[in-house]
Amino acid sequence: MPYYETPLVERRELEHHTLLSLHAPELANALRPGQVVMVRCAPHASDDPLLRRALFVAGATSATGQIELLVEPTERGLPWLASQPLGTKLDLYGPVGQGFRLNADTRNLLLAGTGPAVPALLFAARDAVARGLAVMLLISAESDHALPPPFLLPPEVEYQTSNTGSASLFHLIAGKTEAPASKISGKRKAARKPPEPIPTLGHSPLAWADQIFLALTEPLITEAAQTVKTGRLRWPREFAQAALAGPLPCGLGTCYACPVTTHDGQRLRCKDGPVFDLRLLG
């Protein structure tokens, strides 16, 4: 696993997050949406916290050699990371795990999620727009302050959000009119093959999508799977993929402390995930 000391070249304070840009050309070329990096979140002379923090990457640009981390400073060590001055060299390794798998014939991509894995969807949105896809992003959080701001996304992305917690995410996915969409931003860009019009609230985005990429925590797997089953007559393999937030103590597959139960038996979040086919989970 490659280790890096990457200089912090930009830091932007947001209402609920801090956006960090790191100069890491080799890593920027290697990363795929849905993968994580393991970041040491302590001074060199300190072992507190001892374990690295696994962060979903919010963006990677080969042309500039930069990667972006959207840090919510709620976990031990993350306030230290978010407060580092420009020029600080951060100790990290990656890419860790399996990312999202985009099918060659996908033209309409639905992204939906809540919680710590949401940065993976921001990365996926940028990547998909660069490929000429039509993209719709649905995010739910506990408040407006916890939602990723629209400027983190390309303007071509249709962005709908809810500020009433994770339960509302599945209302948005199903297109239910009672879902409290608090913000809508963005416009659609024509893809190489003209996509169907992006659905409005009241029409299920699942019927429009060629694939759906999700950002979830494990307690939401069952409801996510049921929502997809209800909204689709056919649910082919890899149509729905989920980036699962959760413990990643080592990120190397050696501690076996990140098990995920699937229909094919126990898997490791750091080696077999963190992105899984939702059919294997729910």
Coordinates of C-alpha atoms in Angstrom, one line a residue:
M1 CA 0.0 0.0 0.0
P2 CA 1.6 3.3 -1.1
Y3 CA 2.3 5.8 1.7
Y4 CA 2.4 9.6 1.1
E5 CA 3.3 12.8 2.8
T6 CA 1.0 15.2 1.0
P7 CA 1.2 19.0 1.5
L8 CA -2.0 20.8 2.3
V9 CA -2.4 23.5 -0.4
E10 CA -5.9 24.8 0.3
R11 CA -8.3 24.8 3.2
R12 CA -11.8 26.2 3.1
E13 CA -14.0 26.5 6.1
L14 CA -17.7 25.6 5.5
E15 CA -20.6 25.8 8.0
H16 CA -20.4 22.1 9.1
H17 CA -17.3 20.9 7.2
T18 CA -13.8 21.8 6.2
L19 CA -12.7 21.2 2.6
L20 CA -9.0 20.2 2.4
S21 CA -7.1 20.1 -0.9
L22 CA -3.9 18.1 -0.9
H23 CA -1.2 17.9 -3.6
A24 CA -0.8 14.2 -4.4
P25 CA -0.3 13.6 -8.1
E26 CA 0.2 9.9 -8.0
L27 CA -2.7 9.4 -5.7
A28 CA -5.0 11.6 -7.8
N29 CA -4.3 9.4 -10.8
A30 CA -5.0 6.2 -8.9
L31 CA -8.2 7.1 -7.0
R32 CA -11.7 6.1 -8.1
P33 CA -15.0 7.4 -6.6
G34 CA -16.0 5.4 -3.6
Q35 CA -12.4 4.7 -2.4
V36 CA -11.0 6.0 0.9
V37 CA -7.6 7.2 2.2
M38 CA -6.3 6.4 5.7
V39 CA -5.1 9.7 7.3
R40 CA -2.9 10.1 10.4
C41 CA -4.7 12.7 12.5
A42 CA -2.1 13.6 15.1
P43 CA 1.3 15.5 15.4
H44 CA 4.4 13.4 14.7
A45 CA 5.3 13.3 18.3
S46 CA 1.8 12.1 19.4
D47 CA 0.0 8.7 19.2
D48 CA -3.4 10.1 20.1
P49 CA -5.4 9.0 18.3
L50 CA -3.3 5.8 17.5
L51 CA -5.4 4.7 14.6
R52 CA -5.7 6.5 11.3
R53 CA -9.0 7.9 10.2
A54 CA -10.6 6.5 7.0
L55 CA -12.0 9.3 4.9
F56 CA -14.0 9.0 1.7
V57 CA -12.4 11.1 -1.0
A58 CA -14.5 14.0 -2.2
G59 CA -12.6 14.6 -5.5
A60 CA -9.4 13.9 -7.4
T61 CA -8.1 15.8 -10.4
S62 CA -5.2 14.4 -12.4
A63 CA -4.6 17.6 -14.3
T64 CA -3.7 19.5 -11.0
G65 CA -2.5 16.5 -9.0
Q66 CA -4.9 17.4 -6.2
I67 CA -7.3 15.4 -4.1
E68 CA -10.0 16.8 -1.8
L69 CA -11.2 15.7 1.6
L70 CA -14.5 17.0 3.0
V71 CA -13.9 16.7 6.8
E72 CA -16.7 16.8 9.4
P73 CA -14.7 17.3 12.6
T74 CA -16.9 15.1 14.8
E75 CA -14.6 12.1 15.3
R76 CA -11.5 12.1 17.5
G77 CA -8.5 13.4 15.5
L78 CA -10.6 15.1 12.8
P79 CA -10.7 18.5 14.5
W80 CA -6.9 18.5 14.5
L81 CA -6.9 17.5 10.8
A82 CA -9.3 20.3 9.9
S83 CA -7.3 22.9 11.7
Q84 CA -3.9 22.3 10.1
P85 CA -2.3 25.3 8.4
L86 CA -1.4 25.4 4.7
G87 CA 1.9 23.7 3.9
T88 CA 1.4 21.0 6.5
K89 CA 2.5 17.6 5.2
L90 CA -0.2 15.0 6.0
D91 CA 0.7 11.4 6.4
L92 CA -1.7 9.1 4.6
Y93 CA -2.0 5.9 2.5
G94 CA -4.4 4.7 -0.2
P95 CA -6.3 4.2 -2.3
V96 CA -8.1 1.7 0.0
G97 CA -10.8 -0.6 -1.1
Q98 CA -13.1 -1.0 -4.1
G99 CA -14.8 2.0 -5.7
F100 CA -18.0 2.4 -7.7
R101 CA -18.2 0.5 -10.9
L102 CA -19.8 2.5 -13.8
N103 CA -21.3 0.4 -16.6
A104 CA -20.2 1.3 -20.1
D105 CA -23.8 1.8 -21.2
T106 CA -24.9 4.0 -18.3
R107 CA -26.1 7.5 -19.4
N108 CA -28.3 8.5 -16.5
L109 CA -26.7 8.2 -13.0
L110 CA -28.6 8.6 -9.8
L111 CA -26.6 9.4 -6.6
A112 CA -28.2 9.3 -3.2
G113 CA -27.0 9.2 0.3
T114 CA -26.5 10.4 3.9
G115 CA -23.8 10.3 6.5
P116 CA -20.0 9.9 6.4
A117 CA -19.8 8.3 2.9
V118 CA -21.5 11.3 1.2
P119 CA -18.1 12.7 -0.1
A120 CA -17.9 9.6 -2.3
L121 CA -21.0 10.8 -4.2
L122 CA -19.4 14.3 -4.8
F123 CA -16.5 12.5 -6.4
A124 CA -18.8 10.3 -8.4
A125 CA -20.8 13.3 -9.6
R126 CA -17.7 15.1 -10.9
D127 CA -16.4 12.0 -12.6
A128 CA -19.8 11.2 -14.2
V129 CA -20.3 14.8 -15.6
A130 CA -16.7 14.6 -17.0
R131 CA -17.8 11.5 -18.9
G132 CA -20.9 13.3 -20.3
L133 CA -23.5 11.6 -18.2
A134 CA -26.7 13.1 -16.8
V135 CA -26.5 13.1 -13.0
M136 CA -29.0 13.6 -10.2
L137 CA -27.8 13.8 -6.6
L138 CA -30.1 13.4 -3.6
I139 CA -28.7 14.1 -0.1
S140 CA -30.4 14.1 3.3
A141 CA -29.0 15.4 6.6
E142 CA -30.1 16.6 10.0
S143 CA -29.9 20.3 9.1
D144 CA -29.2 22.6 6.2
H145 CA -25.7 23.3 7.7
A146 CA -24.8 19.6 7.4
L147 CA -25.6 19.5 3.7
P148 CA -22.7 19.8 1.1
P149 CA -22.9 23.2 -0.5
P150 CA -23.9 23.2 -4.2
F151 CA -20.6 24.9 -5.2
L152 CA -18.8 21.6 -4.6
L153 CA -20.7 20.2 -7.6
P154 CA -20.5 20.8 -11.4
P155 CA -23.5 23.1 -12.4
E156 CA -24.8 20.3 -14.7
V157 CA -25.8 18.2 -11.6
E158 CA -29.4 18.2 -10.5
Y159 CA -29.1 18.6 -6.8
Q160 CA -32.0 17.9 -4.4
T161 CA -31.7 17.8 -0.6
S162 CA -33.7 17.2 2.5
N163 CA -32.8 18.6 6.0
T164 CA -35.0 16.2 8.0
G165 CA -32.6 13.3 8.5
S166 CA -31.8 10.0 6.9
A167 CA -35.4 8.7 6.8
S168 CA -36.3 11.3 4.2
L169 CA -33.6 10.0 1.8
F170 CA -35.8 7.2 0.7
H171 CA -38.7 9.5 0.0
L172 CA -36.5 11.5 -2.3
I173 CA -35.3 8.3 -4.1
A174 CA -38.9 7.2 -4.6
G175 CA -40.0 10.6 -5.8
K176 CA -42.7 11.0 -3.1
T177 CA -44.2 14.4 -3.0
E178 CA -44.2 14.5 0.8
A179 CA -40.4 14.4 0.9
P180 CA -39.3 17.8 2.2
A181 CA -36.7 18.8 -0.5
S182 CA -35.3 21.9 1.1
K183 CA -32.9 22.9 -1.8
I184 CA -32.8 22.3 -5.5
S185 CA -29.8 23.4 -7.5
G186 CA -28.2 22.8 -10.9
K187 CA -29.1 22.0 -14.4
R188 CA -28.7 19.0 -16.8
K189 CA -26.0 18.8 -19.4
A190 CA -26.6 16.9 -22.6
A191 CA -24.7 13.5 -22.7
R192 CA -23.1 11.8 -25.6
K193 CA -26.4 9.9 -26.1
P194 CA -29.3 12.2 -25.1
P195 CA -30.7 11.0 -21.8
E196 CA -34.3 11.0 -20.7
P197 CA -35.3 14.2 -18.9
I198 CA -34.3 14.3 -15.2
P199 CA -37.4 13.6 -13.1
T200 CA -39.1 16.2 -11.0
L201 CA -40.3 15.6 -7.4
G202 CA -43.3 13.3 -7.6
H203 CA -41.7 11.0 -10.3
S204 CA -39.4 8.2 -9.3
P205 CA -35.7 8.9 -10.2
L206 CA -35.3 5.1 -10.0
A207 CA -37.3 4.6 -13.2
W208 CA -35.0 7.2 -14.9
A209 CA -31.7 5.9 -13.7
D210 CA -29.4 3.4 -15.5
Q211 CA -27.5 3.0 -12.2
I212 CA -27.8 4.3 -8.6
F213 CA -24.8 4.8 -6.4
L214 CA -25.6 5.1 -2.7
A215 CA -23.8 6.4 0.4
L216 CA -25.1 4.6 3.5
T217 CA -24.6 3.4 7.0
E218 CA -25.3 -0.3 7.8
P219 CA -28.7 0.4 9.6
L220 CA -30.0 1.9 6.3
I221 CA -29.2 -1.1 4.1
T222 CA -32.6 -2.9 4.4
E223 CA -34.7 0.2 3.7
A224 CA -32.4 1.1 0.8
A225 CA -32.8 -2.4 -0.8
Q226 CA -36.6 -2.3 -0.3
T227 CA -36.8 1.1 -1.9
V228 CA -34.9 -0.1 -5.0
K229 CA -37.0 -3.3 -5.2
T230 CA -40.2 -1.3 -5.0
G231 CA -39.1 1.2 -7.7
R232 CA -37.7 -1.2 -10.3
L233 CA -39.3 -4.1 -12.1
R234 CA -35.8 -5.4 -12.9
W235 CA -32.8 -5.0 -10.6
P236 CA -29.7 -6.3 -12.5
R237 CA -26.4 -6.9 -10.9
E238 CA -24.5 -3.7 -10.0
F239 CA -27.5 -1.5 -10.8
A240 CA -27.4 -0.4 -7.2
Q241 CA -24.1 0.0 -5.4
A242 CA -23.6 1.3 -1.9
A243 CA -20.5 2.9 -0.2
L244 CA -20.8 1.8 3.4
A245 CA -19.5 4.0 6.1
G246 CA -18.2 2.2 9.2
P247 CA -15.1 1.1 11.1
L248 CA -11.9 0.7 9.1
P249 CA -9.2 0.3 11.8
C250 CA -6.2 -0.7 9.6
G251 CA -7.4 -0.4 5.9
L252 CA -5.1 -3.2 5.0
G253 CA -7.2 -6.3 5.6
T254 CA -5.0 -7.6 8.3
C255 CA -7.0 -6.9 11.5
Y256 CA -10.3 -8.4 10.3
A257 CA -12.1 -5.8 12.3
C258 CA -14.4 -4.4 9.6
P259 CA -16.6 -7.4 8.7
V260 CA -19.7 -6.9 6.6
T261 CA -22.4 -9.6 6.3
T262 CA -23.4 -10.3 2.8
H263 CA -25.5 -13.0 1.1
D264 CA -22.2 -14.6 0.1
G265 CA -20.9 -14.7 3.6
Q266 CA -18.6 -12.3 5.6
R267 CA -16.6 -9.7 3.7
L268 CA -14.2 -7.0 4.7
R269 CA -15.1 -3.4 4.3
C270 CA -11.5 -2.4 3.5
K271 CA -10.7 -5.1 0.9
D272 CA -14.1 -6.1 -0.6
G273 CA -15.7 -2.7 -0.1
P274 CA -16.3 -0.1 1.0
V275 CA -18.5 -0.2 -2.1
F276 CA -20.7 -3.3 -2.4
D277 CA -23.5 -4.4 -4.8
L278 CA -26.6 -3.7 -2.8
R279 CA -28.1 -7.0 -3.9
L280 CA -25.5 -8.7 -1.8
L281 CA -26.4 -6.7 1.3
G282 CA -30.2 -6.3 1.4

